Coordinates of C-alpha atoms and ligand atoms in Angstrom, one line a residue:
M1335 CA 0.2 -0.2 0.2
S1336 CA 1.4 3.5 -0.8
R1337 CA 3.4 5.3 2.2
R1338 CA 1.0 8.2 0.9
R1339 CA -1.6 7.2 2.9
H1340 CA 0.1 8.2 5.8
L1341 CA -1.2 11.7 4.8
V1342 CA -4.9 11.1 4.6
E1343 CA -4.5 9.6 8.3
L1344 CA -3.2 12.3 9.7
R1345 CA -5.5 14.8 7.9
Q1346 CA -8.3 13.2 9.8
A1347 CA -6.3 12.7 12.9
S1348 CA -5.5 16.2 13.2
P1349 CA -4.6 18.0 15.3
V1350 CA -1.8 15.6 15.9
V1351 CA 1.1 15.8 17.9
L1352 CA 4.3 15.0 16.6
P1353 CA 7.4 13.8 19.0
S1354 CA 11.0 15.0 17.6
L1355 CA 13.0 12.5 18.3
L1356 CA 16.4 15.4 18.8
L1357 CA 16.2 15.2 22.5
C1358 CA 15.5 11.5 22.8
D1359 CA 17.9 8.8 24.5
F1360 CA 19.5 7.5 21.7
G1361 CA 20.9 4.8 23.9
N1362 CA 17.4 3.4 24.3
L1363 CA 15.6 4.2 21.3
E1364 CA 13.9 1.0 21.4
R1365 CA 12.1 1.9 24.7
E1366 CA 12.0 5.8 23.9
V1367 CA 9.6 4.7 20.5
R1368 CA 8.0 2.3 23.1
Q1369 CA 7.0 5.0 25.2
L1370 CA 5.9 6.8 22.3
E1371 CA 3.3 4.4 21.1
E1372 CA 1.9 4.0 24.4
A1373 CA 1.7 7.7 25.1
G1374 CA -0.7 7.3 21.8
V1375 CA 1.8 9.4 19.9
R1376 CA 0.5 9.5 15.5
G1377 CA 3.8 9.4 14.3
L1378 CA 7.5 10.4 14.9
H1379 CA 9.0 13.0 13.4
L1380 CA 13.1 12.9 12.5
D1381 CA 15.2 15.5 12.4
V1382 CA 18.1 15.1 10.5
M1383 CA 21.2 18.1 10.0
D1384 CA 24.1 18.3 8.0
G1385 CA 26.3 20.7 10.0
Q1386 CA 26.2 23.2 6.9
F1387 CA 22.8 23.9 6.0
V1388 CA 22.5 24.3 9.5
P1389 CA 25.2 24.5 12.0
N1390 CA 24.5 21.3 13.7
L1391 CA 24.8 17.6 13.3
T1392 CA 22.3 14.7 14.2
Y1393 CA 21.9 11.7 12.3
G1394 CA 21.3 9.9 9.3
M1395 CA 19.8 7.3 7.0
P1396 CA 20.8 4.1 9.8
I1397 CA 18.5 6.2 12.8
V1398 CA 15.6 6.4 10.5
E1399 CA 16.2 2.5 9.6
A1400 CA 16.7 1.7 13.3
C1401 CA 13.3 3.3 13.4
R1402 CA 11.5 1.6 10.7
R1403 CA 12.4 -1.3 12.2
L1404 CA 11.1 -0.7 15.7
T1405 CA 7.8 0.5 14.2
D1406 CA 5.1 1.0 11.9
L1407 CA 4.2 4.9 12.7
P1408 CA 4.2 7.1 9.6
L1409 CA 8.2 8.1 10.0
D1410 CA 8.5 12.2 9.6
V1411 CA 11.7 12.8 7.8
H1412 CA 12.9 16.8 8.1
L1413 CA 15.5 17.1 6.2
M1414 CA 18.3 20.0 7.3
I1415 CA 20.7 18.8 4.7
K1416 CA 22.4 21.0 1.7
Q1417 CA 21.5 19.1 -1.4
P1418 CA 18.8 16.7 -0.3
Q1419 CA 18.0 15.7 -3.7
Q1420 CA 21.1 13.7 -3.6
Y1421 CA 19.8 11.5 -0.2
I1422 CA 15.8 11.1 -1.2
S1423 CA 16.0 7.6 -2.3
Q1424 CA 18.3 6.6 0.3
F1425 CA 16.0 8.2 3.1
C1426 CA 12.9 6.8 1.2
D1427 CA 14.7 3.3 1.3
A1428 CA 15.2 3.8 5.1
G1429 CA 11.9 3.5 5.7
A1430 CA 10.5 7.3 5.4
D1431 CA 7.2 8.0 5.1
I1432 CA 7.5 11.7 4.9
I1433 CA 10.3 13.5 3.0
T1434 CA 10.4 17.4 4.2
I1435 CA 13.2 19.5 2.2
H1436 CA 14.2 23.0 2.5
A1437 CA 13.3 25.6 0.4
E1438 CA 16.6 27.7 0.9
A1439 CA 18.6 24.6 0.6
V1440 CA 17.6 24.0 -3.2
D1441 CA 17.3 26.1 -6.4
S1442 CA 14.0 24.5 -7.3
P1443 CA 12.0 22.8 -5.5
S1444 CA 9.7 21.6 -7.5
E1445 CA 11.8 19.2 -8.7
V1446 CA 13.1 17.6 -5.7
L1447 CA 9.2 17.0 -4.3
S1448 CA 8.1 15.7 -7.6
Q1449 CA 10.8 13.6 -7.1
I1450 CA 9.9 12.5 -3.4
H1451 CA 6.1 11.8 -5.0
D1452 CA 8.2 9.6 -7.3
L1453 CA 9.0 7.5 -5.0
D1454 CA 5.5 7.5 -3.4
C1455 CA 6.6 9.2 -0.6
G1456 CA 4.6 12.1 1.2
A1457 CA 6.8 15.5 0.1
G1458 CA 6.7 18.5 2.6
L1459 CA 8.2 21.5 1.8
A1460 CA 10.2 23.8 4.5
I1461 CA 10.7 27.5 5.2
N1462 CA 13.0 29.0 7.8
P1463 CA 11.0 32.0 9.9
D1464 CA 12.7 34.5 7.4
T1465 CA 12.1 33.1 4.2
P1466 CA 8.9 34.5 2.6
I1467 CA 5.7 32.5 1.4
E1468 CA 6.3 34.2 -2.0
S1469 CA 9.5 32.1 -2.4
I1470 CA 7.3 28.9 -2.3
E1471 CA 3.9 30.3 -3.5
S1472 CA 4.5 28.6 -6.6
C1473 CA 5.1 25.4 -5.9
L1474 CA 2.6 24.8 -3.3
S1475 CA 0.5 22.7 -5.3
L1476 CA 3.1 20.0 -5.6
C1477 CA 3.4 20.1 -1.6
D1478 CA 1.5 17.2 0.5
L1479 CA 2.9 19.2 3.3
V1480 CA 3.9 22.9 4.1
L1481 CA 6.2 23.0 7.4
V1482 CA 6.2 26.1 8.8
M1483 CA 9.4 26.9 11.2
S1484 CA 8.8 28.8 14.2
V1485 CA 12.4 28.8 15.3
Q1486 CA 15.7 28.7 13.3
A1487 CA 16.0 25.7 11.7
G1488 CA 19.0 23.8 13.8
F1489 CA 18.8 23.2 17.3
G1490 CA 16.0 22.3 19.8
G1491 CA 14.7 24.6 22.5
Q1492 CA 14.3 27.8 21.5
S1493 CA 11.8 30.4 22.3
F1494 CA 8.9 30.6 19.3
R1495 CA 8.7 33.0 16.6
P1496 CA 4.7 34.8 16.1
I1497 CA 5.7 35.6 12.8
A1498 CA 5.1 31.4 12.0
L1499 CA 1.5 32.8 12.4
D1500 CA 1.4 35.0 10.6
K1501 CA 2.6 32.5 8.0
L1502 CA -0.1 29.5 9.1
R1503 CA -2.6 32.0 8.0
T1504 CA -1.7 32.9 5.2
L1505 CA -0.4 29.4 3.9
K1506 CA -4.1 28.2 4.8
Q1507 CA -5.8 30.2 2.5
L1508 CA -3.8 29.6 -0.1
V1509 CA -3.0 25.3 -0.2
N1510 CA -5.7 23.3 -1.2
E1511 CA -7.9 21.3 1.6
N1512 CA -5.5 17.8 0.8
T1513 CA -1.8 19.7 1.9
L1514 CA -1.0 19.4 5.6
L1515 CA 0.5 22.4 7.7
E1516 CA 2.9 21.8 10.0
V1517 CA 4.8 24.0 12.2
D1518 CA 8.0 23.3 14.3
G1519 CA 10.3 24.3 16.9
G1520 CA 9.3 26.0 20.6
V1521 CA 5.9 24.5 20.3
N1522 CA 4.7 23.9 23.8
G1523 CA 1.8 24.5 26.1
K1524 CA 2.2 27.9 25.5
T1525 CA 1.8 28.1 21.9
I1526 CA 0.4 25.4 20.7
R1527 CA -3.6 26.8 20.9
D1528 CA -2.1 29.9 19.0
C1529 CA -0.8 27.5 16.0
A1530 CA -4.0 25.5 15.8
A1531 CA -6.0 28.5 16.1
A1532 CA -3.9 29.6 13.0
G1533 CA -4.6 26.9 10.7
A1534 CA -1.5 24.2 11.7
Q1535 CA -2.4 20.5 12.0
L1536 CA 0.4 18.6 12.9
F1537 CA 2.8 20.4 15.8
V1538 CA 5.9 18.9 16.1
V1539 CA 7.3 19.1 19.8
G1540 CA 11.0 18.0 21.3
S1541 CA 11.7 20.2 24.1
A1542 CA 8.0 19.9 25.5
I1543 CA 7.7 16.3 25.8
F1544 CA 11.5 15.2 26.2
R1545 CA 11.7 17.2 29.3
E1546 CA 8.8 16.0 30.4
T1547 CA 8.4 12.9 33.3
S1548 CA 5.3 11.1 30.8
Y1549 CA 5.4 11.2 28.1
R1550 CA 1.4 9.9 27.9
D1551 CA 0.7 13.6 30.1
A1552 CA 2.6 16.0 27.5
V1553 CA 0.7 15.0 24.2
Q1554 CA -2.1 14.3 26.1
N1555 CA -1.9 18.3 27.5
L1556 CA -0.3 19.1 24.1
T1557 CA -3.1 17.3 21.7
D1558 CA -5.9 19.0 24.7
L1559 CA -4.9 22.5 24.0
A1560 CA -4.8 22.2 20.4
L1561 CA -8.4 21.2 20.5
L1562 CA -9.6 24.4 22.1
A1563 CA -8.4 26.0 19.2
Ligands
DX5_149 C1 14.5 22.2 14.9 C2 13.9 20.9 14.7 C3 13.0 20.8 15.5 C4 13.2 20.7 17.3 C5 12.0 20.9 18.4 O1 15.8 22.5 14.0 O2 13.4 20.9 13.3 O3 12.1 19.5 15.5 O4 13.9 19.4 17.5 O5 12.1 20.9 19.4 P1 11.6 21.8 20.1 O6 10.6 21.6 20.2 O7 12.3 22.0 21.3 O8 11.6 23.5 19.8
ZN150 ZN1 11.8 19.4 12.3

């Protein structure tokens, strides 16, 4: 079955809180994934950084593969790397269901989004806080997902930038109903409701889950707050 079916399931389940594994205990990855499954999460968000596009390094295909072996949850892979087009098929082979590239990292986002579609993965396009929506308007019809960064990509634990709310509101008017809107960075109990009201459907959360003792309570509380919007 197509991996793109996950897009429909995520849309139907929205608001969906997606844990960003950046802050998890990689020495106990299986335990972390089980705890997140038990917390009822609908997918995992994996942040791939190359030390070039962003000044931080994380992990690549082996961790995506490891997560794939551990769970059937959709894997939402956020590529913060230069030249993502060179690695799309490898991330797809590793088990990614959604692959999101950064508009700032490529000359022609449309070509890379099509490349992702051709491999039967969901195609996402991310923009950093200083990147205007106009710069991606021409490729919105090719996006299964638009990721609005509410911090500059690169590190967890940063403060939420409200410019993301304006962008979400604008995008909501521009995209078709099948395109998922995702927000990432500084999403927590104070900011998630505004994000939901602005149109976000998927909420990437790092610190506000992994710095809590109960993932279940954290995910539930955040989901409840998003539902209030
Ligand atoms: C930042 C990453 C995020 C980040 C979220 O570049 O894309 O996914 O880890 O972490 P918090 O929720 O701590 O901002
Ligand atoms: Zn991310």
